[in-house]
mmCIF file of C-alpha atoms and ligand atoms in Angstrom:
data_model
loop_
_atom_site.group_PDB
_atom_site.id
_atom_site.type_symbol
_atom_site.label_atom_id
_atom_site.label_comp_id
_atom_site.label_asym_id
_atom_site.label_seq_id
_atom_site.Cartn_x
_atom_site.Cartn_y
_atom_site.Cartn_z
ATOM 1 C CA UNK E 28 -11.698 -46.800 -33.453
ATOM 2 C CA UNK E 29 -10.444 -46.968 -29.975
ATOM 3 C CA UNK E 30 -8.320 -44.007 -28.994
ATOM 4 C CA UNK E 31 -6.365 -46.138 -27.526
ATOM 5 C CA UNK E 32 -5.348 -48.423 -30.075
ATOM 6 C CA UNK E 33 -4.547 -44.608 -32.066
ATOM 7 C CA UNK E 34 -0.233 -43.593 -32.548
ATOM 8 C CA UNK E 35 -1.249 -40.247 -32.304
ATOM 9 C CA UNK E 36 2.554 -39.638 -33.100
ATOM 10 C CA UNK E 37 2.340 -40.800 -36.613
ATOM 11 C CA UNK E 38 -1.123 -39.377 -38.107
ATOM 12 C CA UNK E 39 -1.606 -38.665 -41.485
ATOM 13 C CA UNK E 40 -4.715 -36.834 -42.899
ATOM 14 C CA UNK E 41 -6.937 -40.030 -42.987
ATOM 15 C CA UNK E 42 -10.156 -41.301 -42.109
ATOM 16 C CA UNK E 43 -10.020 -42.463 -38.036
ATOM 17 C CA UNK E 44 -13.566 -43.275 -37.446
ATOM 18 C CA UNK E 45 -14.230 -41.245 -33.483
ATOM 19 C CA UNK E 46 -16.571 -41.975 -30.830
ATOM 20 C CA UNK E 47 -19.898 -39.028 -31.361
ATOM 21 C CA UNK E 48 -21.067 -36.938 -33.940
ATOM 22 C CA UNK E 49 -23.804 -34.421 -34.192
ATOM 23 C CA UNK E 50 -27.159 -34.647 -35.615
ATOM 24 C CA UNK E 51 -29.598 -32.902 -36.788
ATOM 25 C CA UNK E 52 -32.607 -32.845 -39.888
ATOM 26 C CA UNK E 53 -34.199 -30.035 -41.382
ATOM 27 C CA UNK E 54 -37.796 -31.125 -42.345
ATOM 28 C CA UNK E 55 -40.909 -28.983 -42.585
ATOM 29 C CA UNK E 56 -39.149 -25.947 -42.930
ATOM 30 C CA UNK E 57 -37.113 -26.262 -39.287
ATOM 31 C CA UNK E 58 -34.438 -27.483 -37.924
ATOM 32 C CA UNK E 59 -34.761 -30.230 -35.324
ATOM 33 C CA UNK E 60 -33.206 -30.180 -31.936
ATOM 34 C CA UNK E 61 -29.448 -31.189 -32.388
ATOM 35 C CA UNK E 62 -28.138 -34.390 -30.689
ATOM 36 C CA UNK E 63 -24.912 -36.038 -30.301
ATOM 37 C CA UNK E 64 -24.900 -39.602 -31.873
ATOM 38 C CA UNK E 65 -22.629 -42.288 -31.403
ATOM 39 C CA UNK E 66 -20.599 -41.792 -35.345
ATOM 40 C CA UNK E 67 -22.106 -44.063 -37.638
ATOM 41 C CA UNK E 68 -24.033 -44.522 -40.859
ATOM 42 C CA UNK E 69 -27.336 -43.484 -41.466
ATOM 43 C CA UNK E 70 -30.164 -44.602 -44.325
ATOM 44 C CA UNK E 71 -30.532 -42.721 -47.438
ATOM 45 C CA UNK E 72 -32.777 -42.441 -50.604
ATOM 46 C CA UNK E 73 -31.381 -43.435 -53.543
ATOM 47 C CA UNK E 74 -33.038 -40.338 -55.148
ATOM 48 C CA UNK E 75 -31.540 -37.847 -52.517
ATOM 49 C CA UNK E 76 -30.522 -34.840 -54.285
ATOM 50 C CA UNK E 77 -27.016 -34.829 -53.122
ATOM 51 C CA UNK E 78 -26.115 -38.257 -54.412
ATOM 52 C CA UNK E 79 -27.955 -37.069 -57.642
ATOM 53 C CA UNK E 80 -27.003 -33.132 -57.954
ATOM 54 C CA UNK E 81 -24.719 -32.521 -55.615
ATOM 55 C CA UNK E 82 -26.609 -30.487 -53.249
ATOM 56 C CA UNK E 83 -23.843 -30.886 -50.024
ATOM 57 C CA UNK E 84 -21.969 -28.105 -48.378
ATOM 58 C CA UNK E 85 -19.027 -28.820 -45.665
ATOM 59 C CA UNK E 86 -16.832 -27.194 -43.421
ATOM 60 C CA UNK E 87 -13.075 -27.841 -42.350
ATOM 61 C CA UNK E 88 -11.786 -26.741 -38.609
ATOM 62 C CA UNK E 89 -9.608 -27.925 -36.035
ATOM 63 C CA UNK E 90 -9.499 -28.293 -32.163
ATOM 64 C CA UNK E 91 -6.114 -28.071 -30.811
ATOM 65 C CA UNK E 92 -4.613 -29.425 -27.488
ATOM 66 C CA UNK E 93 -2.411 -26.247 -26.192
ATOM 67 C CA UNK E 94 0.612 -26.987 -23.469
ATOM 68 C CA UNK E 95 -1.237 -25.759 -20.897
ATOM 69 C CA UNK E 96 -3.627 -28.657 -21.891
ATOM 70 C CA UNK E 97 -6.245 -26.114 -22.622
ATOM 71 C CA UNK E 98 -8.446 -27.196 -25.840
ATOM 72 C CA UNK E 99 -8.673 -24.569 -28.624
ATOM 73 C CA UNK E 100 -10.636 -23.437 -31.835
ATOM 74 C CA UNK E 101 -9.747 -21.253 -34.354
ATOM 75 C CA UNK E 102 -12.225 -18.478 -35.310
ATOM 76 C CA UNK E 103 -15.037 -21.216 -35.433
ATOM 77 C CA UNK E 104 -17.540 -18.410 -35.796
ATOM 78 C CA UNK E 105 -15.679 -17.821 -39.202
ATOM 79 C CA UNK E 106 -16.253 -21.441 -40.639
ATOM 80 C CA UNK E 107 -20.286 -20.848 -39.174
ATOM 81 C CA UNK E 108 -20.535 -17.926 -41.543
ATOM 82 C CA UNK E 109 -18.829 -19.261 -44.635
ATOM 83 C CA UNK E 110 -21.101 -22.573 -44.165
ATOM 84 C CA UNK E 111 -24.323 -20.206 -44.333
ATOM 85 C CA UNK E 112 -22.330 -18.242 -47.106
ATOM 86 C CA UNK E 113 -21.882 -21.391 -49.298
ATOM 87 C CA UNK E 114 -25.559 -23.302 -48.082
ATOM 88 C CA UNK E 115 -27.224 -19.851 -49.567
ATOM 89 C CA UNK E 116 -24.983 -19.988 -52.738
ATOM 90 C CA UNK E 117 -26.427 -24.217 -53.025
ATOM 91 C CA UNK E 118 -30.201 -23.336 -52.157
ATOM 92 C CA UNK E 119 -29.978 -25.005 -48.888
ATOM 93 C CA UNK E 120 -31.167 -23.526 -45.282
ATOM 94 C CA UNK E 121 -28.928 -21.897 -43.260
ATOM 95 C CA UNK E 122 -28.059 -22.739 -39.806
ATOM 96 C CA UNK E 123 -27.694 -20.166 -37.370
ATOM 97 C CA UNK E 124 -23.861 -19.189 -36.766
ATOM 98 C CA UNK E 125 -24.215 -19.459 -33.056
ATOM 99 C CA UNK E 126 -25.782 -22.935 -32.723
ATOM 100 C CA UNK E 127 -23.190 -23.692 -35.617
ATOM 101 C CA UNK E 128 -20.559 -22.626 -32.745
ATOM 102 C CA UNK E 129 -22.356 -24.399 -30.180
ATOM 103 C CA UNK E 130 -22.758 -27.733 -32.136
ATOM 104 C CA UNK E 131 -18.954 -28.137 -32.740
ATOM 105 C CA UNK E 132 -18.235 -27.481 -29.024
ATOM 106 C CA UNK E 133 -20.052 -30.053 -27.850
ATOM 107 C CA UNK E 134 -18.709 -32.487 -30.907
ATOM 108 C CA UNK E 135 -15.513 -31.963 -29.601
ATOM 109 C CA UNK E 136 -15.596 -32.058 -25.980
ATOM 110 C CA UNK E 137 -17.615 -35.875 -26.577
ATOM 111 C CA UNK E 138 -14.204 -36.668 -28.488
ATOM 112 C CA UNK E 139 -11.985 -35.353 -26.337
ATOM 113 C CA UNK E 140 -10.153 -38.389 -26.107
ATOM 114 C CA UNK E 141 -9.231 -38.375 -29.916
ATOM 115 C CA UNK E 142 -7.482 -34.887 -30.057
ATOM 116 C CA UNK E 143 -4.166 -35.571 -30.261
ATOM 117 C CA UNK E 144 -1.647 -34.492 -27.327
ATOM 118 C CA UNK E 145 0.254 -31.359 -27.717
ATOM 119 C CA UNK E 146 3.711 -32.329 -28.615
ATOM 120 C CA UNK E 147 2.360 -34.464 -31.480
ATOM 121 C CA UNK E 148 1.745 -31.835 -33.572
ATOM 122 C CA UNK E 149 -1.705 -33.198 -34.282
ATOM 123 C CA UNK E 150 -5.276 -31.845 -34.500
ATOM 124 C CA UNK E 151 -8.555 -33.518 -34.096
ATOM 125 C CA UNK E 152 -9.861 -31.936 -37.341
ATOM 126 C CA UNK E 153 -13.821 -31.233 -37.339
ATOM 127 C CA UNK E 154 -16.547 -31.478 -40.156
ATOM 128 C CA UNK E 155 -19.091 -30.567 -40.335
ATOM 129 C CA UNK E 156 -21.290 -31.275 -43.478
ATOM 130 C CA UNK E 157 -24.643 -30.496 -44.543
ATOM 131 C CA UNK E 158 -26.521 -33.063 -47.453
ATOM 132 C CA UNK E 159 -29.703 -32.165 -49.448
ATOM 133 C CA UNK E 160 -31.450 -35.921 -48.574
ATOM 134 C CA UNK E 161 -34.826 -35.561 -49.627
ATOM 135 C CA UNK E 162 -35.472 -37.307 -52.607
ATOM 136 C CA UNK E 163 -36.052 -35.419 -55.941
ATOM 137 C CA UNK E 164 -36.018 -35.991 -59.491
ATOM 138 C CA UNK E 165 -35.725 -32.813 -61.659
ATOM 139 C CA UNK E 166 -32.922 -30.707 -60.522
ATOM 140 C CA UNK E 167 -34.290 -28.576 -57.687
ATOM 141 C CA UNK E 168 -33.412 -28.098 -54.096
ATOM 142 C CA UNK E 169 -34.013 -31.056 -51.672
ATOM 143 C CA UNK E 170 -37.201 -30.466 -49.332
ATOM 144 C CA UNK E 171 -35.367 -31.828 -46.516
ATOM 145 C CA UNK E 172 -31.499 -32.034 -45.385
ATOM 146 C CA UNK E 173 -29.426 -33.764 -42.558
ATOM 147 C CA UNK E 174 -26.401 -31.221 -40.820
ATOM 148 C CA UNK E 175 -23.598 -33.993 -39.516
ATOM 149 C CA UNK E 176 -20.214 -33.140 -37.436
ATOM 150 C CA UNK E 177 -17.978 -35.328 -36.910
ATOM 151 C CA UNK E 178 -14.335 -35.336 -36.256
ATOM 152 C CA UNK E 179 -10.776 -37.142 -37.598
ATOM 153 C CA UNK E 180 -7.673 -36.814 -35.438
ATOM 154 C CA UNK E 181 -5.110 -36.056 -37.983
ATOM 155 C CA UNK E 182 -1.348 -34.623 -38.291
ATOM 156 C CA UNK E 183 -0.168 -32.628 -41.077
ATOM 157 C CA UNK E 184 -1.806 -32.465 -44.561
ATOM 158 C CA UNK E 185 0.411 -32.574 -46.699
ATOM 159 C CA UNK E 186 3.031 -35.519 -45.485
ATOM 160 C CA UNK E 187 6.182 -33.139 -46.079
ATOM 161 C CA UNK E 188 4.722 -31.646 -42.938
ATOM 162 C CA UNK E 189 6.311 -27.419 -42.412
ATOM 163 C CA UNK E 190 8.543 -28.812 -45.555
ATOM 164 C CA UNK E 191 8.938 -27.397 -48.953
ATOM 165 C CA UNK E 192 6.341 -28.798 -51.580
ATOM 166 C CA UNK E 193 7.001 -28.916 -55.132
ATOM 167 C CA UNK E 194 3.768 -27.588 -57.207
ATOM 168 C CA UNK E 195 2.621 -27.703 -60.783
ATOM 169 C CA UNK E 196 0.880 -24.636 -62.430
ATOM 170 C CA UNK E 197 -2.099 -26.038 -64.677
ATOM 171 C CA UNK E 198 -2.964 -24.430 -68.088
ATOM 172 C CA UNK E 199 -5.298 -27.809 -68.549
ATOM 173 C CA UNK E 200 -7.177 -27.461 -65.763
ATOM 174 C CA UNK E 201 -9.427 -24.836 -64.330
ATOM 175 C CA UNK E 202 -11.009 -25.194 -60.852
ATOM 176 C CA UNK E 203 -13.872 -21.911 -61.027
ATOM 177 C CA UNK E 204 -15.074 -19.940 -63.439
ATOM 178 C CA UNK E 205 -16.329 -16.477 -62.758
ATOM 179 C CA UNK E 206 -20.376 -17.102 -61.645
ATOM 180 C CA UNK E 207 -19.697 -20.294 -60.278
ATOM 181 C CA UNK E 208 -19.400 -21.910 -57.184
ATOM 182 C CA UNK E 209 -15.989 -21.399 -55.988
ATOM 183 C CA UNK E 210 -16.262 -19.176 -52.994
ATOM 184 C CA UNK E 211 -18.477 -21.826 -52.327
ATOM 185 C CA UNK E 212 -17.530 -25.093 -49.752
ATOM 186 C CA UNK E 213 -19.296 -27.106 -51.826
ATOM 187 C CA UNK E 214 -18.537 -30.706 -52.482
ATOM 188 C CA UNK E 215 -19.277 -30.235 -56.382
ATOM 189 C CA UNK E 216 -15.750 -27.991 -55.823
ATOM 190 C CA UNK E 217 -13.708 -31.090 -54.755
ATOM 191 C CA UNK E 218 -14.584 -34.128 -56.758
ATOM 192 C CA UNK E 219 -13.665 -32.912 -60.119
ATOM 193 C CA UNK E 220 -9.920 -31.978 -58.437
ATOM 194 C CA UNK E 221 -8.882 -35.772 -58.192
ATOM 195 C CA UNK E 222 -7.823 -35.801 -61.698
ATOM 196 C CA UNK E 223 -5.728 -33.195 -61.687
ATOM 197 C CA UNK E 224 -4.422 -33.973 -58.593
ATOM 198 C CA UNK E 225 -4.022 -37.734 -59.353
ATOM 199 C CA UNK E 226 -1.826 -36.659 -62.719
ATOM 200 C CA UNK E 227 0.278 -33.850 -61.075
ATOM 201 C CA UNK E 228 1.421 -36.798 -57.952
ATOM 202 C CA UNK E 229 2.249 -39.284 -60.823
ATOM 203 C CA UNK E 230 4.767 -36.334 -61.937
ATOM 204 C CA UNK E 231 6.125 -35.967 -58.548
ATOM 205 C CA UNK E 232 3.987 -32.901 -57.382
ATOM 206 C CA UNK E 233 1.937 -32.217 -54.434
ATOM 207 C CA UNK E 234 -1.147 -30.366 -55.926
ATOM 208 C CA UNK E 235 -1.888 -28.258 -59.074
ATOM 209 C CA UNK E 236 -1.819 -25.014 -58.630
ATOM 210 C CA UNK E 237 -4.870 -23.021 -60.398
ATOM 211 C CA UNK E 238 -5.176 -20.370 -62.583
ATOM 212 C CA UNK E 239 -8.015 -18.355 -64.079
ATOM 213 C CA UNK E 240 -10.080 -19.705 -65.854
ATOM 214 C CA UNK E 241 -10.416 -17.070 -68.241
ATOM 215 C CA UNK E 242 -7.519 -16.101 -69.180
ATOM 216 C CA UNK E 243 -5.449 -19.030 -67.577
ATOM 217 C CA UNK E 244 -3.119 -16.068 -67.032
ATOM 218 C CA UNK E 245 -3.408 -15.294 -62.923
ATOM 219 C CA UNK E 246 -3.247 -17.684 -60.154
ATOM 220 C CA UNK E 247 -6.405 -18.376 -57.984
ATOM 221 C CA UNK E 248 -5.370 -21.178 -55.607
ATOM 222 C CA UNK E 249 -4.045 -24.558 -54.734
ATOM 223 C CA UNK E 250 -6.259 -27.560 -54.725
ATOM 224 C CA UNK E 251 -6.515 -27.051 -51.132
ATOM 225 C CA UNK E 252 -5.620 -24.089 -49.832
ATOM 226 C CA UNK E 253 -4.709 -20.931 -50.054
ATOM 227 C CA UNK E 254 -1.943 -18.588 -52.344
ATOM 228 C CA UNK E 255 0.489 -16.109 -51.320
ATOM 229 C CA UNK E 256 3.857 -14.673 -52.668
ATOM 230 C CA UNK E 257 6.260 -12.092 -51.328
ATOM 231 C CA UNK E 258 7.098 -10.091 -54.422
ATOM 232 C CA UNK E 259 9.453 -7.299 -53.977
ATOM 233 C CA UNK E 260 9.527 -7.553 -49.951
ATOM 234 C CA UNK E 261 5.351 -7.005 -50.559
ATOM 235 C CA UNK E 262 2.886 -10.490 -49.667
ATOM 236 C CA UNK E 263 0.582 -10.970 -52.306
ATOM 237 C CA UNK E 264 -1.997 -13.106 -52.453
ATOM 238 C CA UNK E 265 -5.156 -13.134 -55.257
ATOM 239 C CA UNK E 266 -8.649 -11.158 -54.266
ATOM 240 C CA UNK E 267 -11.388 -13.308 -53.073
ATOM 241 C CA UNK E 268 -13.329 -12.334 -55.693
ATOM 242 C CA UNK E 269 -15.724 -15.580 -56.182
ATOM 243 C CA UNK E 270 -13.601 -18.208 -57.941
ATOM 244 C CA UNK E 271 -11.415 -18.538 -54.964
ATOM 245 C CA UNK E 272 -12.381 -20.168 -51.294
ATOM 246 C CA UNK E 273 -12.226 -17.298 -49.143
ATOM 247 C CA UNK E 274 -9.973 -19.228 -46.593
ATOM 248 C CA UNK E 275 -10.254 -18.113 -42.872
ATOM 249 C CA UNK E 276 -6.190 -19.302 -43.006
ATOM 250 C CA UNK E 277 -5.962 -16.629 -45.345
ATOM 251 C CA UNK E 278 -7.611 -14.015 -43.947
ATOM 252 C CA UNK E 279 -5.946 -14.491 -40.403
ATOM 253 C CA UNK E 280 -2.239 -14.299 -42.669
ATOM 254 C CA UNK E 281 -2.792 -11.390 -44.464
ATOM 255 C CA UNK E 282 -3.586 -9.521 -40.923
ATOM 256 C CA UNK E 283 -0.957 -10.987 -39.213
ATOM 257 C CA UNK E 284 1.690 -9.719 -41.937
ATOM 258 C CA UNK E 285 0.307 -6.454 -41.881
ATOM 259 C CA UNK E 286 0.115 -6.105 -37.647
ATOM 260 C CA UNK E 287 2.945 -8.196 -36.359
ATOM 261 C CA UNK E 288 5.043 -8.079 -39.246
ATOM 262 C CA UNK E 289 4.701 -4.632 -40.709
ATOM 263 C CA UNK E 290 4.556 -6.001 -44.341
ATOM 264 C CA UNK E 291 2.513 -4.341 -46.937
ATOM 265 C CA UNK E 292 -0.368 -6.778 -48.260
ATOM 266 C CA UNK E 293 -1.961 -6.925 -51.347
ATOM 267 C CA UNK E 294 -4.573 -8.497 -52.471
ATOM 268 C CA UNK E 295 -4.450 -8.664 -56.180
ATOM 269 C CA UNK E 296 -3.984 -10.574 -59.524
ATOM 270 C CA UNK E 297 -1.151 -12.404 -59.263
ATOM 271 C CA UNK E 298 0.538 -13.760 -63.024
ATOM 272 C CA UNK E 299 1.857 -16.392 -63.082
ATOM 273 C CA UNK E 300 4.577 -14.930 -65.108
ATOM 274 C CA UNK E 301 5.717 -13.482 -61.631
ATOM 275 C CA UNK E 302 6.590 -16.456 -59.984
ATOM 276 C CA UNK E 303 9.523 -16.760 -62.439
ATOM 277 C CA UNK E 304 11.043 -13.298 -61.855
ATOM 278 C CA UNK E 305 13.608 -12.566 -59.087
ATOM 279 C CA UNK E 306 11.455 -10.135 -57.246
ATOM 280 C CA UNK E 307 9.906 -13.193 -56.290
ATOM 281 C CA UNK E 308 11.183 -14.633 -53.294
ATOM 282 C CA UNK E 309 8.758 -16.374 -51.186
ATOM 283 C CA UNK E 310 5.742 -18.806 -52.082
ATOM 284 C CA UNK E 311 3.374 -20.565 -50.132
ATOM 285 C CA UNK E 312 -0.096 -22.256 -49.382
ATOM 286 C CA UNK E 313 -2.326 -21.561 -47.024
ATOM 287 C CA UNK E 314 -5.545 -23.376 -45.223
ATOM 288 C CA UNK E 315 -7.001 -25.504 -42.243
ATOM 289 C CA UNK E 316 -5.567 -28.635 -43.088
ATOM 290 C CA UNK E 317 -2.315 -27.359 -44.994
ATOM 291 C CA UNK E 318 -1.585 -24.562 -41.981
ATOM 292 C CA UNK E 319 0.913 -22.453 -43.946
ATOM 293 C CA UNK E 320 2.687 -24.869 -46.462
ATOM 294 C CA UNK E 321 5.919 -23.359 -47.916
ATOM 295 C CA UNK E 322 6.187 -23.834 -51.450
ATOM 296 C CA UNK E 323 9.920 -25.075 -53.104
ATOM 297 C CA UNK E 324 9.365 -24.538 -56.415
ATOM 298 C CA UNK E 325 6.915 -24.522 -59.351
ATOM 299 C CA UNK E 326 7.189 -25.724 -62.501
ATOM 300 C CA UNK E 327 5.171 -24.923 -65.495
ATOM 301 C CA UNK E 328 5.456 -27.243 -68.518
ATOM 302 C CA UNK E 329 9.754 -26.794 -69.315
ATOM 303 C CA UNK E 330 10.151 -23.818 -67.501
ATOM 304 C CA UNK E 331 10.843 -24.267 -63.359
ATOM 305 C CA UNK E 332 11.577 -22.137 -60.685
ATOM 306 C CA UNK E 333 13.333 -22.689 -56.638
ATOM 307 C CA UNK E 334 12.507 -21.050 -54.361
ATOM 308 C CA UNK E 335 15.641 -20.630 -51.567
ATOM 309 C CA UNK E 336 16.746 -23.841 -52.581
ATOM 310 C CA UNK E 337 13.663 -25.878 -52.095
ATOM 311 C CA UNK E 338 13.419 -24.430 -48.127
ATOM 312 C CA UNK E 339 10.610 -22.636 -46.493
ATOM 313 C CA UNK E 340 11.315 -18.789 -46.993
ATOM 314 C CA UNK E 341 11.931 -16.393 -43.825
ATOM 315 C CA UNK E 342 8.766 -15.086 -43.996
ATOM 316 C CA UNK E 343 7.081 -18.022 -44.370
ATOM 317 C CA UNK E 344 8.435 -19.522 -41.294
ATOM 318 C CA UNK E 345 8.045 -16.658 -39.413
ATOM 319 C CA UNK E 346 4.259 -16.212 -40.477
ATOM 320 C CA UNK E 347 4.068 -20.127 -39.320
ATOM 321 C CA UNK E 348 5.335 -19.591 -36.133
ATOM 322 C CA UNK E 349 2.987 -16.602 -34.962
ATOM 323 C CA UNK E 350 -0.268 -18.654 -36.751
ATOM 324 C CA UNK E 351 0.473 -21.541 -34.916
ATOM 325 C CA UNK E 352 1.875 -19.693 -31.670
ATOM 326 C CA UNK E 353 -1.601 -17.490 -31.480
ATOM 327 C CA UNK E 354 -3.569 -21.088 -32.101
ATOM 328 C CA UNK E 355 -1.616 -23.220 -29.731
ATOM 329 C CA UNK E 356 -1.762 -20.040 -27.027
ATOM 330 C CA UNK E 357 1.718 -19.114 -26.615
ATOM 331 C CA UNK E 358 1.483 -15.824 -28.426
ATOM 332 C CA UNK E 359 -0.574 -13.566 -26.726
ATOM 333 C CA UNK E 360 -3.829 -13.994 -29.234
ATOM 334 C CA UNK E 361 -4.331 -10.043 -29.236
ATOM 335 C CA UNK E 362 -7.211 -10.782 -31.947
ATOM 336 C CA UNK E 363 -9.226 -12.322 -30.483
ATOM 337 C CA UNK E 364 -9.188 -15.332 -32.727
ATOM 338 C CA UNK E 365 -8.854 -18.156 -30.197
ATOM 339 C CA UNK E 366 -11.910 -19.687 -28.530
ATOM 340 C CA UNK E 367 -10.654 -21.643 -24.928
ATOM 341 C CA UNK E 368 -13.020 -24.385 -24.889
ATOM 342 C CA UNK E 369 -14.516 -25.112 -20.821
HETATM 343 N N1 LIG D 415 -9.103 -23.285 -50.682
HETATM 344 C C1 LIG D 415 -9.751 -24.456 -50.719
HETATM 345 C C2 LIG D 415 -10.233 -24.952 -52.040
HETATM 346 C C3 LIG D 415 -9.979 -25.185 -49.552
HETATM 347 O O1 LIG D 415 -10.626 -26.348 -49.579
HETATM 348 C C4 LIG D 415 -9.514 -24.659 -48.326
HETATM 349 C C5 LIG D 415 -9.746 -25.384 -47.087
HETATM 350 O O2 LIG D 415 -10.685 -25.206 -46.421
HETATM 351 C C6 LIG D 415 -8.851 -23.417 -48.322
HETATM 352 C C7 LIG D 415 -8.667 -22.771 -49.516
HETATM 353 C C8 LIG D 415 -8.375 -22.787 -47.063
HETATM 354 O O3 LIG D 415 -9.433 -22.292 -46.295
HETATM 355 P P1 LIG D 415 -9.336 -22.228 -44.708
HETATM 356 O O4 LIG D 415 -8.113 -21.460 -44.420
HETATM 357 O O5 LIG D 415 -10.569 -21.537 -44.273
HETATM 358 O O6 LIG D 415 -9.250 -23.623 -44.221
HETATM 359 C C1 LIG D 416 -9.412 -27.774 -45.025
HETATM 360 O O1 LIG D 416 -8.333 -27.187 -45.084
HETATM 361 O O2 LIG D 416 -10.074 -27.807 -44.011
HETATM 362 C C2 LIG D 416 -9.970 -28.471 -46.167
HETATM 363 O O3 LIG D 416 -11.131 -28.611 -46.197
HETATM 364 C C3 LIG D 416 -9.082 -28.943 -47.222
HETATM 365 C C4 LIG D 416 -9.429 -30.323 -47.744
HETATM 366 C C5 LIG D 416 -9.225 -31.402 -46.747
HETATM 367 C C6 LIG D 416 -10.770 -30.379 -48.398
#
């Protein structure tokens, strides 16, 4: 689409086809030499493994347009780790973390045009995705695989924007079980979430919010993103202990807290039992495309709790503000978490 014929002032999180994307195939046991693409499809075997098995790994980050006009990334080196992280967990080749970096720099600066201006509140949001395309019949690891980026401009996530979502606690559906794949950014993760995310918005919610699978007794995550809750002036939020995505959202909160907030953080089973008590007083969702999502209230089956009257906690807001003021540059970014793109 024509960035020109784009209201960046009213963006969703939808598909906006951009100018470029990057290219490259693995084939003979190496990568080829990257190239930028104008964004389009490509041809692919009806027998490739990831339309058969499910052999495709992705990534979720965003470039920013600061104030000062300045173009930012978030920890990209981060999202380059986790996608070697989850194409080892799916039998696929890495890529190295640097070109990974490298890649999504230049993806970005050929889209420039698309990222949408600061006081929009938007993001051009960046994926990059990796696809097992050889062809293959029994179930076994593609022999060759295609490594895409290409970027979406897009405003906030969830359409309440830094509102209060409503979210309902599953005891029918599980998204990982311990062994599986959900540290993973797999795609296999994501499909089977539509159903329970399809029921839960026919009952008015915003997303399901999973427990173990085990013992369907502690919380692992939202569809999405990310869980945290301040319980007894403490933030909690469950270990990353291989059901849950390990979200770089997370980890950046839970350091925050501790540094610029002085809060004690836990990482930790959380029941869901505790959501219902009183020491309970803040909840909310973390991740690229969420940010930090406050949560109103949670219901499970009859039983329903508010959280400060269905608005975003103290905490919460202030957490928001120093994320976003370290991403946008107008906190000093003392952790070194912001890459200035030239
Ligand atoms: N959990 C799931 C299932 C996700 O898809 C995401 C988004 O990437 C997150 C958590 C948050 O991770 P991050 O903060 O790295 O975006
Ligand atoms: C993200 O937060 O980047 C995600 O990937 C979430 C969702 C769009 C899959």
């Amino acid at each position: 689409m024509d960035s020109k014929e784009i209201d960046f002032y009213s963006l969703g999180f939808n598909f906006i086809e951009t100018k470029t994307m990057f290219v490259t195939d693995y084939k003979d046991g190496k990568w080829t030499e990257g190239k930028l693409v104008p964004f389009g499809p490509f041809e692919i075997s009806p027998g490739a493994c990831v339309l058969n098995y499910g052999q495709g790994i992705f990534e979720g980050m965003k470039a920013l347009r600061a104030k000062t006009g300045q173009i930012t990334l978030f920890r990209p080196e981060e999202n380059g780790k986790r996608f070697k992280d989850s194409a080892e967990r799916m039998l696929m080749p890495t890529y190295d973390e640097n070109k990974f970096v490298q890649a999504v720099k230049k993806v970005v600066k050929a889209n420039e045009e698309y990222i949408p201006p600061y006081d929009s509140g938007g993001a051009l949001y960046i994926r990059p995705l990796m696809i097992g395309n050889g062809p293959i019949l029994g179930v076994a690891p593609a022999n060759e695989y295609k490594f895409i980026i290409f970027t979406v401009p897009v405003g906030p996530y969830f359409p309440e924007g830094f509102k209060a979502i409503d979210l309902e606690i599953s005891k029918k559906y599980t998204r990982a079980a311990p062994g599986g794949t959900g540290f993973a950014k797999t795609c296999c993760n994501y499909a089977p979430t539509m159903k329970p995310a399809k029921e839960t918005k026919a009952k008015g919610f915003a997303q399901v919010i999973y427990l173990d699978a085990v013992e369907r007794e502690y919380i692992d995550e939202v569809g999405t993103a990310n869980f945290f809750a301040i319980i007894n002036g403490k933030l909690a939020s469950p270990k990353a202990a291989g059901t849950i995505l390990p979200g770089i959202t997370r980890k950046s909160v839970l350091e925050i807290a501790e540094k610029k907030l002085n809060l004690t953080v836990e990482e930790r089973d959380i029941s869901y039992k505790e959501l219902f008590e009183e020491s309970c007083t803040e909840v909310f969702c973390t991740g690229t495309a969420a940010v930090i999502t406050p949560i109103g209230s949670v219901v499970l089956e009859d039983k329903k709790r508010v959280f400060n009257n269905g608005e975003p906690g103290k905490l919460t807001k202030k957490l928001y503000d120093l994320l976003t003021g370290i991403q946008r540059l107008e906190i000093e970014d003392e952790f070194g978490w912001v890459t200035v793109l030239e």
